[in-house]
Amino acid sequence: MAVHGRIDFAVYNSGAIFWGKVSETTSKRFQLMNRVNAVGLYKFVDAVLPIFQRANAGRFVVVSPPIYSRFFRGKTAYAMGKVAMTVLTHGLAMDLAEIPNCGVAITSLWPATAVQSAVTEVKSVPEKFLRHASIFADAVVGICNEPAKKVNGLALIDEDYLREFRGVTDFSKYRLHPDVEPPRMMPKRFPSLTVDEQDDRGFTVGLNSKAAKL
């Protein structure tokens, strides 16, 4: 803000990761991941949201997955933090949707395949399993240029977003190995988290009549 006087887009890509069973994950490691992932995102949103609201414009992009049960297996502690990040996406989106003509939106985004990064280099992941990070960057730029209502509260996959929202049909340019299409690691479809009573507030507890239902 001091340099440019405004913030248009805010992307949170937290970097604490450890994949292991609960019995293999110490509470210290769990707390570290939660501080970086869930708590870090909340502080990030807490700092930037007032700026977006004053301008009635802005896009949050959160690097977290759609919520589905297979994601929990073998990495529960890590998944807890990432799922919490997606819950913040869905929850803040509900808050924003209640504001008339709101120009602020929040969206979660996750890769369909493994993407080249410092981690994949350290782990020596073969090229045939990877895409260039440019696919994720293209999806982020696209989301940030969508109308707020169109993407607010969505948890998207980079490939699916580019295909369904931007009309991309050829993903070969994103291959790290020019002759091999990396295998998709994400499900093709995700469960809906909405319920028939989605808009029913019923009996509430909170500071005002619009507080959440128990």
PDB file of C-alpha atoms in Angstrom:
ATOM      1  CA  MET A   1       0.000   0.000   0.000  1.00  0.00           C
ATOM      2  CA  ALA A   2       2.821   2.412   0.837  1.00  0.00           C
ATOM      3  CA  VAL A   3       4.365   1.914  -2.610  1.00  0.00           C
ATOM      4  CA  HIS A   4       1.393   1.487  -4.947  1.00  0.00           C
ATOM      5  CA  GLY A   5      -1.515   2.831  -2.919  1.00  0.00           C
ATOM      6  CA  ARG A   6      -3.810  -0.132  -3.675  1.00  0.00           C
ATOM      7  CA  ILE A   7      -4.136  -3.914  -3.681  1.00  0.00           C
ATOM      8  CA  ASP A   8      -6.093  -5.547  -6.491  1.00  0.00           C
ATOM      9  CA  PHE A   9      -5.342  -9.252  -5.957  1.00  0.00           C
ATOM     10  CA  ALA A  10      -4.108 -11.237  -2.970  1.00  0.00           C
ATOM     11  CA  VAL A  11      -2.851 -14.827  -3.381  1.00  0.00           C
ATOM     12  CA  TYR A  12      -2.108 -17.009  -0.356  1.00  0.00           C
ATOM     13  CA  ASN A  13       0.173 -19.936  -1.156  1.00  0.00           C
ATOM     14  CA  SER A  14       1.300 -21.322   2.185  1.00  0.00           C
ATOM     15  CA  GLY A  15       4.318 -23.610   2.280  1.00  0.00           C
ATOM     16  CA  ALA A  16       4.219 -25.887   5.345  1.00  0.00           C
ATOM     17  CA  ILE A  17       3.785 -29.506   4.307  1.00  0.00           C
ATOM     18  CA  PHE A  18       4.288 -32.935   5.847  1.00  0.00           C
ATOM     19  CA  TRP A  19       2.508 -36.029   4.626  1.00  0.00           C
ATOM     20  CA  GLY A  20       2.270 -38.782   7.198  1.00  0.00           C
ATOM     21  CA  LYS A  21      -0.211 -40.772   9.240  1.00  0.00           C
ATOM     22  CA  VAL A  22      -1.465 -39.351  12.523  1.00  0.00           C
ATOM     23  CA  SER A  23       0.840 -41.713  14.432  1.00  0.00           C
ATOM     24  CA  GLU A  24       3.777 -40.355  12.427  1.00  0.00           C
ATOM     25  CA  THR A  25       2.967 -36.655  12.896  1.00  0.00           C
ATOM     26  CA  THR A  26       3.974 -34.958  16.140  1.00  0.00           C
ATOM     27  CA  SER A  27       1.833 -32.228  17.660  1.00  0.00           C
ATOM     28  CA  LYS A  28       4.742 -29.821  17.127  1.00  0.00           C
ATOM     29  CA  ARG A  29       4.736 -30.510  13.402  1.00  0.00           C
ATOM     30  CA  PHE A  30       0.928 -30.256  13.313  1.00  0.00           C
ATOM     31  CA  GLN A  31       1.026 -26.878  15.047  1.00  0.00           C
ATOM     32  CA  LEU A  32       3.629 -25.582  12.619  1.00  0.00           C
ATOM     33  CA  MET A  33       1.539 -26.543   9.605  1.00  0.00           C
ATOM     34  CA  ASN A  34      -1.600 -25.047  11.127  1.00  0.00           C
ATOM     35  CA  ARG A  35       0.167 -21.776  11.942  1.00  0.00           C
ATOM     36  CA  VAL A  36       1.424 -21.401   8.394  1.00  0.00           C
ATOM     37  CA  ASN A  37      -1.627 -22.743   6.589  1.00  0.00           C
ATOM     38  CA  ALA A  38      -4.890 -21.984   8.405  1.00  0.00           C
ATOM     39  CA  VAL A  39      -3.789 -19.320  10.911  1.00  0.00           C
ATOM     40  CA  GLY A  40      -1.542 -17.626   8.370  1.00  0.00           C
ATOM     41  CA  LEU A  41      -4.393 -17.376   5.879  1.00  0.00           C
ATOM     42  CA  TYR A  42      -6.738 -15.939   8.486  1.00  0.00           C
ATOM     43  CA  LYS A  43      -4.222 -13.236   9.404  1.00  0.00           C
ATOM     44  CA  PHE A  44      -3.647 -12.548   5.700  1.00  0.00           C
ATOM     45  CA  VAL A  45      -7.374 -12.089   5.077  1.00  0.00           C
ATOM     46  CA  ASP A  46      -7.751 -10.030   8.257  1.00  0.00           C
ATOM     47  CA  ALA A  47      -5.106  -7.595   6.975  1.00  0.00           C
ATOM     48  CA  VAL A  48      -6.265  -7.315   3.359  1.00  0.00           C
ATOM     49  CA  LEU A  49     -10.067  -7.555   3.604  1.00  0.00           C
ATOM     50  CA  PRO A  50     -10.574  -4.000   4.965  1.00  0.00           C
ATOM     51  CA  ILE A  51      -8.553  -2.644   2.028  1.00  0.00           C
ATOM     52  CA  PHE A  52     -10.686  -4.560  -0.459  1.00  0.00           C
ATOM     53  CA  GLN A  53     -13.898  -3.507   1.266  1.00  0.00           C
ATOM     54  CA  ARG A  54     -12.986   0.186   1.218  1.00  0.00           C
ATOM     55  CA  ALA A  55     -12.398  -0.077  -2.531  1.00  0.00           C
ATOM     56  CA  ASN A  56     -15.334  -2.480  -3.052  1.00  0.00           C
ATOM     57  CA  ALA A  57     -12.987  -4.444  -5.292  1.00  0.00           C
ATOM     58  CA  GLY A  58     -10.428  -7.208  -4.935  1.00  0.00           C
ATOM     59  CA  ARG A  59      -9.834 -10.909  -5.374  1.00  0.00           C
ATOM     60  CA  PHE A  60      -8.472 -13.417  -2.889  1.00  0.00           C
ATOM     61  CA  VAL A  61      -7.060 -16.618  -4.368  1.00  0.00           C
ATOM     62  CA  VAL A  62      -6.347 -19.299  -1.764  1.00  0.00           C
ATOM     63  CA  VAL A  63      -4.198 -22.300  -2.660  1.00  0.00           C
ATOM     64  CA  SER A  64      -6.330 -25.015  -1.088  1.00  0.00           C
ATOM     65  CA  PRO A  65      -8.340 -27.948  -2.495  1.00  0.00           C
ATOM     66  CA  PRO A  66     -12.018 -28.748  -2.842  1.00  0.00           C
ATOM     67  CA  ILE A  67     -13.102 -30.760   0.206  1.00  0.00           C
ATOM     68  CA  TYR A  68     -13.368 -34.528  -0.339  1.00  0.00           C
ATOM     69  CA  SER A  69     -12.636 -37.504   1.901  1.00  0.00           C
ATOM     70  CA  ARG A  70      -9.771 -39.157  -0.008  1.00  0.00           C
ATOM     71  CA  PHE A  71      -7.645 -36.075   0.618  1.00  0.00           C
ATOM     72  CA  PHE A  72      -7.498 -36.928   4.341  1.00  0.00           C
ATOM     73  CA  ARG A  73      -5.835 -40.329   3.895  1.00  0.00           C
ATOM     74  CA  GLY A  74      -2.184 -40.587   4.923  1.00  0.00           C
ATOM     75  CA  LYS A  75      -1.797 -36.851   5.548  1.00  0.00           C
ATOM     76  CA  THR A  76      -4.506 -35.990   8.065  1.00  0.00           C
ATOM     77  CA  ALA A  77      -2.618 -33.243   9.911  1.00  0.00           C
ATOM     78  CA  TYR A  78      -1.746 -31.478   6.654  1.00  0.00           C
ATOM     79  CA  ALA A  79      -5.277 -31.962   5.316  1.00  0.00           C
ATOM     80  CA  MET A  80      -6.794 -30.419   8.452  1.00  0.00           C
ATOM     81  CA  GLY A  81      -5.024 -27.144   7.734  1.00  0.00           C
ATOM     82  CA  LYS A  82      -5.770 -27.155   4.017  1.00  0.00           C
ATOM     83  CA  VAL A  83      -9.435 -28.004   4.546  1.00  0.00           C
ATOM     84  CA  ALA A  84      -9.660 -25.182   7.097  1.00  0.00           C
ATOM     85  CA  MET A  85      -8.382 -22.842   4.398  1.00  0.00           C
ATOM     86  CA  THR A  86     -11.141 -23.935   2.038  1.00  0.00           C
ATOM     87  CA  VAL A  87     -13.709 -23.516   4.830  1.00  0.00           C
ATOM     88  CA  LEU A  88     -12.546 -19.901   5.145  1.00  0.00           C
ATOM     89  CA  THR A  89     -13.073 -19.495   1.401  1.00  0.00           C
ATOM     90  CA  HIS A  90     -16.642 -20.803   1.613  1.00  0.00           C
ATOM     91  CA  GLY A  91     -17.460 -18.922   4.824  1.00  0.00           C
ATOM     92  CA  LEU A  92     -16.091 -15.529   3.817  1.00  0.00           C
ATOM     93  CA  ALA A  93     -17.828 -15.920   0.461  1.00  0.00           C
ATOM     94  CA  MET A  94     -21.150 -16.221   2.300  1.00  0.00           C
ATOM     95  CA  ASP A  95     -20.393 -13.010   4.179  1.00  0.00           C
ATOM     96  CA  LEU A  96     -19.497 -11.214   0.948  1.00  0.00           C
ATOM     97  CA  ALA A  97     -22.612 -12.485  -0.824  1.00  0.00           C
ATOM     98  CA  GLU A  98     -24.767 -10.650   1.729  1.00  0.00           C
ATOM     99  CA  ILE A  99     -23.273  -7.294   0.715  1.00  0.00           C
ATOM    100  CA  PRO A 100     -25.226  -5.635  -2.134  1.00  0.00           C
ATOM    101  CA  ASN A 101     -23.165  -5.163  -5.312  1.00  0.00           C
ATOM    102  CA  CYS A 102     -20.047  -6.495  -3.598  1.00  0.00           C
ATOM    103  CA  GLY A 103     -16.952  -6.307  -5.788  1.00  0.00           C
ATOM    104  CA  VAL A 104     -14.846  -8.545  -3.537  1.00  0.00           C
ATOM    105  CA  ALA A 105     -14.503 -12.294  -4.040  1.00  0.00           C
ATOM    106  CA  ILE A 106     -12.551 -15.212  -2.607  1.00  0.00           C
ATOM    107  CA  THR A 107     -11.760 -18.429  -4.481  1.00  0.00           C
ATOM    108  CA  SER A 108      -9.771 -21.573  -3.678  1.00  0.00           C
ATOM    109  CA  LEU A 109      -7.591 -23.109  -6.382  1.00  0.00           C
ATOM    110  CA  TRP A 110      -5.710 -26.415  -6.545  1.00  0.00           C
ATOM    111  CA  PRO A 111      -3.750 -28.203  -9.298  1.00  0.00           C
ATOM    112  CA  ALA A 112      -5.162 -31.159 -11.213  1.00  0.00           C
ATOM    113  CA  THR A 113      -1.716 -32.722 -11.595  1.00  0.00           C
ATOM    114  CA  ALA A 114       1.594 -32.349  -9.827  1.00  0.00           C
ATOM    115  CA  VAL A 115       3.207 -29.026 -10.761  1.00  0.00           C
ATOM    116  CA  GLN A 116       6.922 -28.303 -11.046  1.00  0.00           C
ATOM    117  CA  SER A 117       8.215 -26.604  -7.912  1.00  0.00           C
ATOM    118  CA  ALA A 118      11.140 -26.541  -5.502  1.00  0.00           C
ATOM    119  CA  VAL A 119       9.572 -29.530  -3.703  1.00  0.00           C
ATOM    120  CA  THR A 120       9.362 -31.652  -6.868  1.00  0.00           C
ATOM    121  CA  GLU A 121      12.985 -30.841  -7.634  1.00  0.00           C
ATOM    122  CA  VAL A 122      14.143 -31.813  -4.139  1.00  0.00           C
ATOM    123  CA  LYS A 123      12.090 -35.019  -4.348  1.00  0.00           C
ATOM    124  CA  SER A 124      13.365 -35.693  -7.903  1.00  0.00           C
ATOM    125  CA  VAL A 125       9.851 -36.208  -9.274  1.00  0.00           C
ATOM    126  CA  PRO A 126      10.103 -37.448 -12.896  1.00  0.00           C
ATOM    127  CA  GLU A 127       9.111 -34.942 -15.595  1.00  0.00           C
ATOM    128  CA  LYS A 128       6.377 -37.231 -16.918  1.00  0.00           C
ATOM    129  CA  PHE A 129       4.340 -36.589 -13.774  1.00  0.00           C
ATOM    130  CA  LEU A 130       4.608 -32.789 -13.891  1.00  0.00           C
ATOM    131  CA  ARG A 131       3.182 -29.714 -15.539  1.00  0.00           C
ATOM    132  CA  HIS A 132       4.799 -26.308 -15.750  1.00  0.00           C
ATOM    133  CA  ALA A 133       3.699 -23.905 -13.022  1.00  0.00           C
ATOM    134  CA  SER A 134       2.403 -21.632 -15.791  1.00  0.00           C
ATOM    135  CA  ILE A 135      -0.887 -23.588 -15.836  1.00  0.00           C
ATOM    136  CA  PHE A 136      -1.553 -22.550 -12.255  1.00  0.00           C
ATOM    137  CA  ALA A 137      -0.464 -18.978 -12.960  1.00  0.00           C
ATOM    138  CA  ASP A 138      -2.814 -18.780 -15.950  1.00  0.00           C
ATOM    139  CA  ALA A 139      -5.694 -19.984 -13.775  1.00  0.00           C
ATOM    140  CA  VAL A 140      -4.888 -17.428 -11.062  1.00  0.00           C
ATOM    141  CA  VAL A 141      -4.795 -14.569 -13.583  1.00  0.00           C
ATOM    142  CA  GLY A 142      -8.060 -15.762 -15.103  1.00  0.00           C
ATOM    143  CA  ILE A 143      -9.844 -15.944 -11.752  1.00  0.00           C
ATOM    144  CA  CYS A 144      -8.636 -12.483 -10.792  1.00  0.00           C
ATOM    145  CA  ASN A 145     -10.213 -11.085 -13.965  1.00  0.00           C
ATOM    146  CA  GLU A 146     -13.598 -12.795 -13.555  1.00  0.00           C
ATOM    147  CA  PRO A 147     -16.648 -10.921 -12.217  1.00  0.00           C
ATOM    148  CA  ALA A 148     -16.760 -11.259  -8.439  1.00  0.00           C
ATOM    149  CA  LYS A 149     -20.095 -13.089  -8.330  1.00  0.00           C
ATOM    150  CA  LYS A 150     -18.917 -15.653 -10.874  1.00  0.00           C
ATOM    151  CA  VAL A 151     -16.045 -17.009  -8.773  1.00  0.00           C
ATOM    152  CA  ASN A 152     -16.907 -16.031  -5.198  1.00  0.00           C
ATOM    153  CA  GLY A 153     -16.829 -19.062  -2.892  1.00  0.00           C
ATOM    154  CA  LEU A 154     -15.745 -21.583  -5.517  1.00  0.00           C
ATOM    155  CA  ALA A 155     -13.104 -24.247  -4.897  1.00  0.00           C
ATOM    156  CA  LEU A 156     -11.625 -24.848  -8.335  1.00  0.00           C
ATOM    157  CA  ILE A 157      -9.085 -27.074 -10.079  1.00  0.00           C
ATOM    158  CA  ASP A 158      -6.698 -25.257 -12.426  1.00  0.00           C
ATOM    159  CA  GLU A 159      -7.288 -27.473 -15.477  1.00  0.00           C
ATOM    160  CA  ASP A 160     -11.054 -27.592 -14.969  1.00  0.00           C
ATOM    161  CA  TYR A 161     -11.264 -23.824 -14.539  1.00  0.00           C
ATOM    162  CA  LEU A 162      -9.282 -23.153 -17.703  1.00  0.00           C
ATOM    163  CA  ARG A 163     -11.420 -25.598 -19.670  1.00  0.00           C
ATOM    164  CA  GLU A 164     -14.845 -24.604 -18.340  1.00  0.00           C
ATOM    165  CA  PHE A 165     -14.373 -20.863 -17.810  1.00  0.00           C
ATOM    166  CA  ARG A 166     -11.705 -19.916 -20.367  1.00  0.00           C
ATOM    167  CA  GLY A 167     -12.341 -22.407 -23.146  1.00  0.00           C
ATOM    168  CA  VAL A 168      -8.904 -24.072 -23.113  1.00  0.00           C
ATOM    169  CA  THR A 169      -8.939 -27.502 -24.790  1.00  0.00           C
ATOM    170  CA  ASP A 170      -5.252 -28.192 -25.459  1.00  0.00           C
ATOM    171  CA  PHE A 171      -3.110 -28.540 -22.349  1.00  0.00           C
ATOM    172  CA  SER A 172      -0.044 -29.971 -24.060  1.00  0.00           C
ATOM    173  CA  LYS A 173       1.909 -26.723 -23.719  1.00  0.00           C
ATOM    174  CA  TYR A 174       1.885 -27.193 -19.948  1.00  0.00           C
ATOM    175  CA  ARG A 175       3.602 -30.598 -20.028  1.00  0.00           C
ATOM    176  CA  LEU A 176       7.061 -30.684 -18.513  1.00  0.00           C
ATOM    177  CA  HIS A 177       7.866 -33.735 -20.623  1.00  0.00           C
ATOM    178  CA  PRO A 178       6.793 -32.708 -24.137  1.00  0.00           C
ATOM    179  CA  ASP A 179       5.556 -36.181 -25.108  1.00  0.00           C
ATOM    180  CA  VAL A 180       3.791 -37.296 -21.920  1.00  0.00           C
ATOM    181  CA  GLU A 181       0.526 -36.011 -20.459  1.00  0.00           C
ATOM    182  CA  PRO A 182       0.884 -36.059 -16.657  1.00  0.00           C
ATOM    183  CA  PRO A 183      -1.686 -38.206 -14.824  1.00  0.00           C
ATOM    184  CA  ARG A 184      -4.461 -36.360 -13.052  1.00  0.00           C
ATOM    185  CA  MET A 185      -4.145 -36.698  -9.281  1.00  0.00           C
ATOM    186  CA  MET A 186      -7.491 -35.085  -8.392  1.00  0.00           C
ATOM    187  CA  PRO A 187     -10.978 -36.606  -8.666  1.00  0.00           C
ATOM    188  CA  LYS A 188     -12.998 -35.712 -11.757  1.00  0.00           C
ATOM    189  CA  ARG A 189     -15.997 -34.735  -9.633  1.00  0.00           C
ATOM    190  CA  PHE A 190     -16.315 -33.444  -6.077  1.00  0.00           C
ATOM    191  CA  PRO A 191     -19.121 -33.800  -3.516  1.00  0.00           C
ATOM    192  CA  SER A 192     -21.474 -30.889  -2.916  1.00  0.00           C
ATOM    193  CA  LEU A 193     -21.255 -29.335   0.547  1.00  0.00           C
ATOM    194  CA  THR A 194     -24.610 -27.591   0.358  1.00  0.00           C
ATOM    195  CA  VAL A 195     -27.765 -28.817   2.092  1.00  0.00           C
ATOM    196  CA  ASP A 196     -31.459 -28.245   1.402  1.00  0.00           C
ATOM    197  CA  GLU A 197     -31.597 -25.912   4.412  1.00  0.00           C
ATOM    198  CA  GLN A 198     -28.615 -23.872   3.190  1.00  0.00           C
ATOM    199  CA  ASP A 199     -30.337 -20.502   3.685  1.00  0.00           C
ATOM    200  CA  ASP A 200     -32.212 -21.403   6.872  1.00  0.00           C
ATOM    201  CA  ARG A 201     -30.779 -19.430   9.778  1.00  0.00           C
ATOM    202  CA  GLY A 202     -33.277 -20.736  12.344  1.00  0.00           C
ATOM    203  CA  PHE A 203     -32.356 -20.166  15.982  1.00  0.00           C
ATOM    204  CA  THR A 204     -29.109 -18.228  16.140  1.00  0.00           C
ATOM    205  CA  VAL A 205     -26.485 -17.429  18.708  1.00  0.00           C
ATOM    206  CA  GLY A 206     -24.259 -14.429  18.227  1.00  0.00           C
ATOM    207  CA  LEU A 207     -23.989 -10.670  18.322  1.00  0.00           C
ATOM    208  CA  ASN A 208     -26.901  -9.993  15.969  1.00  0.00           C
ATOM    209  CA  SER A 209     -29.913 -11.543  14.293  1.00  0.00           C
ATOM    210  CA  LYS A 210     -27.842 -12.579  11.288  1.00  0.00           C
ATOM    211  CA  ALA A 211     -25.529 -14.826  13.274  1.00  0.00           C
ATOM    212  CA  ALA A 212     -24.998 -18.384  12.121  1.00  0.00           C
ATOM    213  CA  LYS A 213     -27.401 -21.160  12.997  1.00  0.00           C
ATOM    214  CA  LEU A 214     -26.247 -23.683  15.625  1.00  0.00           C
TER     215      LEU A 214
END
